[in-house]
PDB file of C-alpha atoms in Angstrom:
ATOM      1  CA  UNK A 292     -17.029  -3.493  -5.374  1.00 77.00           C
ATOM      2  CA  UNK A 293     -15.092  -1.115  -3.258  1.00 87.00           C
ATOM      3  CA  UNK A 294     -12.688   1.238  -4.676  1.00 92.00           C
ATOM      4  CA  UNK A 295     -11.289   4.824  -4.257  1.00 96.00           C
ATOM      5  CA  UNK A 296     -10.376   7.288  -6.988  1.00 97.00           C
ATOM      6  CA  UNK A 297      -7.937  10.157  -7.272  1.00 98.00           C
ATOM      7  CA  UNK A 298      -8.397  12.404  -9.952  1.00 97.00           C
ATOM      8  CA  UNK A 299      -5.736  14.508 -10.030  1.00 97.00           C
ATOM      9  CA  UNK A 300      -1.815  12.852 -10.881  1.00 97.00           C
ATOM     10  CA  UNK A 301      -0.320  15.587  -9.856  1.00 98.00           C
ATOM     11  CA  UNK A 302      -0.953  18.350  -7.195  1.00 98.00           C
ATOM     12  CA  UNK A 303       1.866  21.976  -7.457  1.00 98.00           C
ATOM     13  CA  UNK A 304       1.939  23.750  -4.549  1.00 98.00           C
ATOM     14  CA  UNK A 305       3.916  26.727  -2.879  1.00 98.00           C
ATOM     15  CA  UNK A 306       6.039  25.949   0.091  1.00 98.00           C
ATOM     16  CA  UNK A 307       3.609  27.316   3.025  1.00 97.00           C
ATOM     17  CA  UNK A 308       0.718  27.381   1.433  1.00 98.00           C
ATOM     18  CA  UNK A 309      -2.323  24.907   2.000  1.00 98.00           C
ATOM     19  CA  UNK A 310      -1.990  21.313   0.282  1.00 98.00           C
ATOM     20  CA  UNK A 311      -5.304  18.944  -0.662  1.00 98.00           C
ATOM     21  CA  UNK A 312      -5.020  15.733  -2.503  1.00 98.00           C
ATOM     22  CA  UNK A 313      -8.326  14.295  -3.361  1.00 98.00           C
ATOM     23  CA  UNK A 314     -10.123  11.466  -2.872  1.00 98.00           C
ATOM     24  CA  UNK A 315     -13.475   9.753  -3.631  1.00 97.00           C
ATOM     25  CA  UNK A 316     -14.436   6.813  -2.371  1.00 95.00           C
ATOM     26  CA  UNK A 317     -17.375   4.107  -3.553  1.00 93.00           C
ATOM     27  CA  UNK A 318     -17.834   1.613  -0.623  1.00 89.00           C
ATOM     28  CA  UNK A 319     -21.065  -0.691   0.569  1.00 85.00           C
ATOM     29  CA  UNK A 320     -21.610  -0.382   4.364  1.00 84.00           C
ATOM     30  CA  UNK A 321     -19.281   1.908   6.153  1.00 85.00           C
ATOM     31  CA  UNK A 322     -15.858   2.553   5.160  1.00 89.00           C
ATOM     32  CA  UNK A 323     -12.628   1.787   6.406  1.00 93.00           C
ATOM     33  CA  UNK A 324     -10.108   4.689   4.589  1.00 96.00           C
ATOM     34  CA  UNK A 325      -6.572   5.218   4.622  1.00 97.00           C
ATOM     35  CA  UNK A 326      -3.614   7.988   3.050  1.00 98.00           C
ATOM     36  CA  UNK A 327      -0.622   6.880   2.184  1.00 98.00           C
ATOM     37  CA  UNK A 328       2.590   8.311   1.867  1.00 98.00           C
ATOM     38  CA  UNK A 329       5.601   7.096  -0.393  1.00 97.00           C
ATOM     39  CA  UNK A 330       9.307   8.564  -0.628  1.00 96.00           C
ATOM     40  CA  UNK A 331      11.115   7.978  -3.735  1.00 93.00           C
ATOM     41  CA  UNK A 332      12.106   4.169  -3.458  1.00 90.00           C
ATOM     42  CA  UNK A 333      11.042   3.606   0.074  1.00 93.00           C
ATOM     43  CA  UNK A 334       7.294   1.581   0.889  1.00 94.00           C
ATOM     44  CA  UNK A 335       4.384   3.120   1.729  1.00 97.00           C
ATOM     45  CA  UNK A 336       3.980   4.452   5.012  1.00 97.00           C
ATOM     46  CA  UNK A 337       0.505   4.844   7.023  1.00 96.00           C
ATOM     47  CA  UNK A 338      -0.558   8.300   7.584  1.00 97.00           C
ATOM     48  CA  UNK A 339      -4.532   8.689   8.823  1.00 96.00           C
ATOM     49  CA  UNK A 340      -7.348   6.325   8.496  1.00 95.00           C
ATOM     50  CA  UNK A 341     -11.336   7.397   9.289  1.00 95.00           C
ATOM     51  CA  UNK A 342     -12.962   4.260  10.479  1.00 91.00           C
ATOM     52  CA  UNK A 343     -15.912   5.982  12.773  1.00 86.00           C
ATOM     53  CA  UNK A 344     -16.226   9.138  14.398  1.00 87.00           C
ATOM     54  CA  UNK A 345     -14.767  12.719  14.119  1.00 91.00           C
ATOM     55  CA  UNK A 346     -14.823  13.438   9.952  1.00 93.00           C
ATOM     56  CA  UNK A 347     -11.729  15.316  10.826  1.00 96.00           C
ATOM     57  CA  UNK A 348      -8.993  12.968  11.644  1.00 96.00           C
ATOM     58  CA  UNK A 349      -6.106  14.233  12.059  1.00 96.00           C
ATOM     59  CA  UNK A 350      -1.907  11.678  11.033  1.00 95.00           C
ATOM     60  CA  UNK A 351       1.711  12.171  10.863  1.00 93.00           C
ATOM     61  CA  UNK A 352       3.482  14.755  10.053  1.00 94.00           C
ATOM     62  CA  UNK A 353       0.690  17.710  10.386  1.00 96.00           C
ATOM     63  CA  UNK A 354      -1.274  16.081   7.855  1.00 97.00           C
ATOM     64  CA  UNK A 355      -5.440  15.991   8.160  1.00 98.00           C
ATOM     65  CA  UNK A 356      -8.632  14.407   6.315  1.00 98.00           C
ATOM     66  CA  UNK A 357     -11.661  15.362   6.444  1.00 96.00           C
ATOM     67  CA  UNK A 358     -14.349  12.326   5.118  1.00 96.00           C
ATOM     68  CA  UNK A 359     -17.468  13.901   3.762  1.00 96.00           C
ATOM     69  CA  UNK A 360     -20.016  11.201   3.581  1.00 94.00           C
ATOM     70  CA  UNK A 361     -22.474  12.569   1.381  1.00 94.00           C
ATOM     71  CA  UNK A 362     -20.109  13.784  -1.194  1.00 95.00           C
ATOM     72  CA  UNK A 363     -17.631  10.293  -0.627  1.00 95.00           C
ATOM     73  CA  UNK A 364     -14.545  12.358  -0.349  1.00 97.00           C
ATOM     74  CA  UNK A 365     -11.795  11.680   2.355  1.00 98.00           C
ATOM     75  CA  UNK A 366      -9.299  14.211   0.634  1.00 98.00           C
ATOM     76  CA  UNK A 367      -6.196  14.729   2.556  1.00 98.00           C
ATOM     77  CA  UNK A 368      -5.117  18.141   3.758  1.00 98.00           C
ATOM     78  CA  UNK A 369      -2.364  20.091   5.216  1.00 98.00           C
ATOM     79  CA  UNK A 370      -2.711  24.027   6.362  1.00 97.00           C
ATOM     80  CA  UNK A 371       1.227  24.956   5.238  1.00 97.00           C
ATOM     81  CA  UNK A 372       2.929  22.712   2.690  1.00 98.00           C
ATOM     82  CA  UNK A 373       6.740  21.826   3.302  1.00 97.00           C
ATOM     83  CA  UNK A 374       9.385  20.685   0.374  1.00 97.00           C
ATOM     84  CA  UNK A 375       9.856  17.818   2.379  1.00 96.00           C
ATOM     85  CA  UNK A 376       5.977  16.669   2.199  1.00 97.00           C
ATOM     86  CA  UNK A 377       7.107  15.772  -1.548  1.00 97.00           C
ATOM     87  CA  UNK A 378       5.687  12.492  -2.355  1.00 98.00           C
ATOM     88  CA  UNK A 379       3.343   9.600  -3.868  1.00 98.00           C
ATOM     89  CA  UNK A 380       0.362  10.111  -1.755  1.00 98.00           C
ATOM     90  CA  UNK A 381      -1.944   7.078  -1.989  1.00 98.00           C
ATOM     91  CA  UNK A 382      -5.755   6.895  -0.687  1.00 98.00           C
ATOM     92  CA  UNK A 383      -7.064   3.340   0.011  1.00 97.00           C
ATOM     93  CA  UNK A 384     -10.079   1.433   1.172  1.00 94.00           C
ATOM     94  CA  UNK A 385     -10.461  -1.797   3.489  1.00 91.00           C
ATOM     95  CA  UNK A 386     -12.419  -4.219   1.587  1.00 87.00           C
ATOM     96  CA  UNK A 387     -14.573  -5.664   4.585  1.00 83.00           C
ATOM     97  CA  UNK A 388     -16.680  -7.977   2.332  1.00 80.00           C
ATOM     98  CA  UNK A 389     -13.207  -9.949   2.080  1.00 80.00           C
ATOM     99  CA  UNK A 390     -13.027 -10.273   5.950  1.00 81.00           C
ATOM    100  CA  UNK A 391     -10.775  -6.706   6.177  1.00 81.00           C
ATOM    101  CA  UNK A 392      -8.085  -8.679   4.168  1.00 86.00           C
ATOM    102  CA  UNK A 393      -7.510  -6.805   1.202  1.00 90.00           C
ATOM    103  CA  UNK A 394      -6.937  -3.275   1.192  1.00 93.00           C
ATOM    104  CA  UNK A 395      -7.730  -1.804  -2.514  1.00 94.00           C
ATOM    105  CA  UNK A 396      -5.782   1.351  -3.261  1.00 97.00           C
ATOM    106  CA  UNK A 397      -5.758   4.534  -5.862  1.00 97.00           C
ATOM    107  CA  UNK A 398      -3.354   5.504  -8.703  1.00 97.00           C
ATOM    108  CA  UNK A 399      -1.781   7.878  -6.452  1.00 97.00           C
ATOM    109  CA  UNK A 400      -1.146  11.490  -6.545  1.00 98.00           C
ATOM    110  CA  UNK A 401       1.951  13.178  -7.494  1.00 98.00           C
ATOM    111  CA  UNK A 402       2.913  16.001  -4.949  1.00 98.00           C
ATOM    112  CA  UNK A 403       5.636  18.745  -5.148  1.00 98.00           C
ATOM    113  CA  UNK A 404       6.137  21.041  -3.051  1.00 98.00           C
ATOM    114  CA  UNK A 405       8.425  24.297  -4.376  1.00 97.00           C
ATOM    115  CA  UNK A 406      10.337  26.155  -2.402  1.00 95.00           C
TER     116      UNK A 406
ATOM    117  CA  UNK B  19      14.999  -2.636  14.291  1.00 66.00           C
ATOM    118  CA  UNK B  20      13.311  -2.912  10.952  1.00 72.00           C
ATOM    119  CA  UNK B  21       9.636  -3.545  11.355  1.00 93.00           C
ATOM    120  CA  UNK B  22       9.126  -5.193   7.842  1.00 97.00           C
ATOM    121  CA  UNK B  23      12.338  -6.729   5.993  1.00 97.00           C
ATOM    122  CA  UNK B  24      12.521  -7.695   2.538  1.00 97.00           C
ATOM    123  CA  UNK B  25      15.415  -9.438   0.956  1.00 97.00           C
ATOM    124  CA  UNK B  26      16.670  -8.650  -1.642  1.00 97.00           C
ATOM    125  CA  UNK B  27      15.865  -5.274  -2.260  1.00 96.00           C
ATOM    126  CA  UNK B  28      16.824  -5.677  -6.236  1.00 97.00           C
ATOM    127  CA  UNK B  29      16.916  -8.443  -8.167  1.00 97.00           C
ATOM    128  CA  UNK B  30      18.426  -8.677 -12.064  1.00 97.00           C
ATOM    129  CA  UNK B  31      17.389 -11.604 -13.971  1.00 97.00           C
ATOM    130  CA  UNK B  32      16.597 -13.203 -17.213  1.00 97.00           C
ATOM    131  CA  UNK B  33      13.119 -14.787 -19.012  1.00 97.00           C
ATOM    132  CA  UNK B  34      12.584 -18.064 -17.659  1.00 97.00           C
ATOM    133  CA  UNK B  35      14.668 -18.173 -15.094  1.00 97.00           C
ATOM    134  CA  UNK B  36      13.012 -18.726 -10.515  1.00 97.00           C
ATOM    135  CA  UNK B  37      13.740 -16.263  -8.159  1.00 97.00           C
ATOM    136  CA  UNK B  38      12.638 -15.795  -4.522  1.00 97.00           C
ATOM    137  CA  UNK B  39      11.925 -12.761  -2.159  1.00 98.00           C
ATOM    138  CA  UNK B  40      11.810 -13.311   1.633  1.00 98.00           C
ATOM    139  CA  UNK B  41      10.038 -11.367   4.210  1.00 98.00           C
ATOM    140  CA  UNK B  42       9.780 -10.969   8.104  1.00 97.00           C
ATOM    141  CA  UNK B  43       7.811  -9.149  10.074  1.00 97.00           C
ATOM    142  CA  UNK B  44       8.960  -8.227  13.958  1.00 96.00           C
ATOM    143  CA  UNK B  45       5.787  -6.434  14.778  1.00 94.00           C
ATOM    144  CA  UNK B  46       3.728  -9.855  16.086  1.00 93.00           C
ATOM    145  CA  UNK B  47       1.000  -9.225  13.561  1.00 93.00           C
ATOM    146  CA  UNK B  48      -1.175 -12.420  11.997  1.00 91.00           C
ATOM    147  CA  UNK B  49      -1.293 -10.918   8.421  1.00 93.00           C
ATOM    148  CA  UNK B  50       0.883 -10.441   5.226  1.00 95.00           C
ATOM    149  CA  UNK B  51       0.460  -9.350   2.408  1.00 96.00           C
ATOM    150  CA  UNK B  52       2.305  -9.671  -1.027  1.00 97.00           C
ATOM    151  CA  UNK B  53       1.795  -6.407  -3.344  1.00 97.00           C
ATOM    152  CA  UNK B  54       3.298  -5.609  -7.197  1.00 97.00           C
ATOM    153  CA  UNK B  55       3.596  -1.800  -7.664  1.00 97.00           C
ATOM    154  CA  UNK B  56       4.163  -2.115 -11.617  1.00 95.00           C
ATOM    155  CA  UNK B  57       5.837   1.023 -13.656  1.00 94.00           C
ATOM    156  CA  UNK B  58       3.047   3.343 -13.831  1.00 94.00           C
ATOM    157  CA  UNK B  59       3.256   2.580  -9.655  1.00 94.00           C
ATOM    158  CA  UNK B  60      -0.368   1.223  -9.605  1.00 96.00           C
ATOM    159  CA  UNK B  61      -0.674  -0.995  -6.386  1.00 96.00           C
ATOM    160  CA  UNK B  62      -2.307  -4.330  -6.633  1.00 95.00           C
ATOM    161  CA  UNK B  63      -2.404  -6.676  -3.983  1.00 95.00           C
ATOM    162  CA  UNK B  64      -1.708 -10.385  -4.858  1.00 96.00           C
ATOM    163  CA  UNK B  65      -1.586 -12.291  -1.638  1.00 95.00           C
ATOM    164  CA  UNK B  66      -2.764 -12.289   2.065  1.00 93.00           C
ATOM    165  CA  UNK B  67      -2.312 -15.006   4.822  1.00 94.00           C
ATOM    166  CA  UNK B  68      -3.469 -14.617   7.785  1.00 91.00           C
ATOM    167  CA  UNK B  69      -2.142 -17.234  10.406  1.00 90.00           C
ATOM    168  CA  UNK B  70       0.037 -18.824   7.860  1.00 90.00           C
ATOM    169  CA  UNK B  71      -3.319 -19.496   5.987  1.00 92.00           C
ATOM    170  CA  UNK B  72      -3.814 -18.299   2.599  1.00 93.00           C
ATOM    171  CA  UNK B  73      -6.946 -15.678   2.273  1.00 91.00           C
ATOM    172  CA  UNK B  74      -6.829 -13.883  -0.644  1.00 91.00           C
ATOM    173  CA  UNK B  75      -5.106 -15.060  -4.025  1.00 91.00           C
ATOM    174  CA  UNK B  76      -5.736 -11.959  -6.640  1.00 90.00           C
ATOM    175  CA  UNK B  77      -6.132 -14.169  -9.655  1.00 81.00           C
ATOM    176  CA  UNK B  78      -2.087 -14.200  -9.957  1.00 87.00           C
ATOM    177  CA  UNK B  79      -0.967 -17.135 -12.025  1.00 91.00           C
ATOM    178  CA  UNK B  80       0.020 -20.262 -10.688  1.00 91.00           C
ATOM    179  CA  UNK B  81       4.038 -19.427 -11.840  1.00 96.00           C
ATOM    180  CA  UNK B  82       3.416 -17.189  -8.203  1.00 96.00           C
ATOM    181  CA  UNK B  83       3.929 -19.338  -4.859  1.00 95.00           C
ATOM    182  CA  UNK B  84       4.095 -17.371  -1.670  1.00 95.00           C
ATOM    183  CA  UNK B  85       4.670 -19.891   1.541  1.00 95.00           C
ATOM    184  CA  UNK B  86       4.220 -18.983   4.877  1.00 95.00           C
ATOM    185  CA  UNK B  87       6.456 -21.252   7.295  1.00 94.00           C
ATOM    186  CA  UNK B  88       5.381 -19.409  10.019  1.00 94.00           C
ATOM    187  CA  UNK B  89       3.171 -15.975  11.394  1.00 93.00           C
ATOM    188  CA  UNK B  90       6.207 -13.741  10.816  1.00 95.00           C
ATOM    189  CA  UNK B  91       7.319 -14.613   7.502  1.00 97.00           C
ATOM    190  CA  UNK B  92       5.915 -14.601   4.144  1.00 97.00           C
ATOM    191  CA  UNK B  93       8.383 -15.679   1.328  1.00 97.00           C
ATOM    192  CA  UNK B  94       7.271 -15.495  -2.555  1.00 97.00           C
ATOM    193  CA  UNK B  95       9.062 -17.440  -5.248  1.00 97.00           C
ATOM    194  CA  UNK B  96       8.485 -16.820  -8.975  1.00 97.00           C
ATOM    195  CA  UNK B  97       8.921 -19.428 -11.958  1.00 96.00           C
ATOM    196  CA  UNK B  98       9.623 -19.045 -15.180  1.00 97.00           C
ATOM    197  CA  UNK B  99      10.147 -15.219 -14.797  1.00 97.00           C
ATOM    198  CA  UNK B 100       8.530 -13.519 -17.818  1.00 97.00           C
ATOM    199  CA  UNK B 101       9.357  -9.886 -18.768  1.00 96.00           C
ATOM    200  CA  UNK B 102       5.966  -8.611 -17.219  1.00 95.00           C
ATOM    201  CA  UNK B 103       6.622  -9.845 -14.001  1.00 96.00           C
ATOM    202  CA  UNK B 104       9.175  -6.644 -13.547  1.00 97.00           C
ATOM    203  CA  UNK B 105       8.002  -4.798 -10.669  1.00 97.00           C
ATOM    204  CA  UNK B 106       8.702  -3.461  -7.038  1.00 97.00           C
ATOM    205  CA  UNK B 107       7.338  -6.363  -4.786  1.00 98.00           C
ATOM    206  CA  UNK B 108       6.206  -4.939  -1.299  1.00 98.00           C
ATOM    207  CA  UNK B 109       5.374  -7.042   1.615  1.00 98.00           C
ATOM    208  CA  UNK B 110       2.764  -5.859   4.312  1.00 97.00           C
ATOM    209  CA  UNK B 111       1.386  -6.766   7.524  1.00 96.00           C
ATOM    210  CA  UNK B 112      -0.666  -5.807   9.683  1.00 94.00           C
ATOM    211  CA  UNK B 113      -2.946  -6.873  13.380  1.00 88.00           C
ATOM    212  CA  UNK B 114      -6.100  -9.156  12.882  1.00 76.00           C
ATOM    213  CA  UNK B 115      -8.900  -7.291  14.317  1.00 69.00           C
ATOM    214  CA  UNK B 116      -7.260  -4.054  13.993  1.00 70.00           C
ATOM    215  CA  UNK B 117      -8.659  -1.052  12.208  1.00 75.00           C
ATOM    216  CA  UNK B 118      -6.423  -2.429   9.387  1.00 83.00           C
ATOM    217  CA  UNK B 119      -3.265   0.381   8.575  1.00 92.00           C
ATOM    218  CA  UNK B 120      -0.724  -1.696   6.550  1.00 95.00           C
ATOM    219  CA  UNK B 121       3.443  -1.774   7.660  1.00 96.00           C
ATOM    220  CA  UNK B 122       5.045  -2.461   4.060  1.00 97.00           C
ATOM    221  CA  UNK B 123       8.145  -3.406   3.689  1.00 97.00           C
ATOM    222  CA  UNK B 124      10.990  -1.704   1.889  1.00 96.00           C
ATOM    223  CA  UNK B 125       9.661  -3.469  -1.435  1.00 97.00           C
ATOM    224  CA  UNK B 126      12.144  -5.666  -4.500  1.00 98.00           C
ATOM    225  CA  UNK B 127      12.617  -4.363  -7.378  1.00 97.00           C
ATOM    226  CA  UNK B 128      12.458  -7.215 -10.037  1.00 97.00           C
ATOM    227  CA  UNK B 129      13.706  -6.454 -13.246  1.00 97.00           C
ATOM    228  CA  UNK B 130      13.508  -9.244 -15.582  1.00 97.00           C
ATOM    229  CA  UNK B 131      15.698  -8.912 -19.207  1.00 96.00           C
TER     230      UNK B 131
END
């Protein structure tokens, strides 16, 4: 079964300093990954995704991911940190044995971001 | 113009009682997606349709009925509400064929006394 994991609920950073929330992914064939963002009652909103190519993809908002293959990371990165980055970050996985129609995602990672 | 719509946003209600969220999509995509984000804000998905077609049903029980009258909308009613049904409910859609990236909705928050 596919499925991503985030070990960490929470992530403290500085306010300029260098952010990474971390994934790990467990996948058959090759995967279809995603970050997430969430604001405080607001959906999710799409970031980045690594579906083939560069392992350095870059999103939104100066965030990057770098997808590591033979360590099954995709951990989300970003080289100065803003209070405003503050959020539910979410990692996910397209589940491609279900025809790409279910996207399976992790608990989510806390981040703040002080000033 | 909102991409994804839900209505309501919040809904108050008591055991046993039906209620129904609505959703539209204006982004011309062929799949959507129900999702409960429970209290711990775990994300599970419990629906997709793609077409109007149901694809995936997550094992949700049968007290669950989304309909989709057409490709842009993707309504989910609810009987016999039962305290563990309170959630946010986010609706999603997204392009068949696509790489996939999901366009959620606000999301419902169903609180059920």
């Amino acid at each position: 079964a596919q499925s991503v994991a985030q070990p960490e609920d929470q992530v403290n950073v500085a306010e300029g300093n260098p952010l990474t929330v971390k994934c790990t992914y467990s996948v058959s064939g090759n995967p279809y990954l995603f970050w997430y963002v969430q604001y405080p009652n607001r959906g999710l909103q799409f970031l980045l995704k690594y579906i083939t190519g560069d392992n350095l993809v870059k999103g939104s908002y100066g965030f990057e991911a770098e997808f590591n293959k033979s360590q099954t990371s995709f951990h989300l990165k970003k080289p100065s940190a803003l209070v405003s980055d503050s959020a539910l970050y979410f990692c996910a996985v397209r589940d491609m044995y279900t025809g790409g129609f279910k996207t399976i995602f992790g608990a989510g990672t806390r981040l703040f971001v002080k000033a | 113009d909102t991409a994804v719509s839900q209505t309501p946003k919040y809904l108050v209600t008591q055991m046993g009682n039906d209620k129904s969220i609505k959703c539209e999509q204006n982004l011309g995509h062929d799949t959507m997606y129900w999702y409960k984000q429970d209290s711990k804000k775990f994300l599970k998905i419990m629906f997709s349709y793609n077409n109007k077609e149901l694809i995936i049903n997550e094992t949700v029980p049968n007290r669950f009925s989304p309909k989709s009258p057409d490709k842009a909308h993707l309504n989910l009613h609810i009987n016999s509400l039962e305290l563990g049904d309170s959630a946010v409910y986010f609706c999603a859609s997204s392009r068949q064929g696509d790489t996939g990236e999901l366009f959620f909705g606000e999301g419902s928050r169903l609180t059920v006394l």
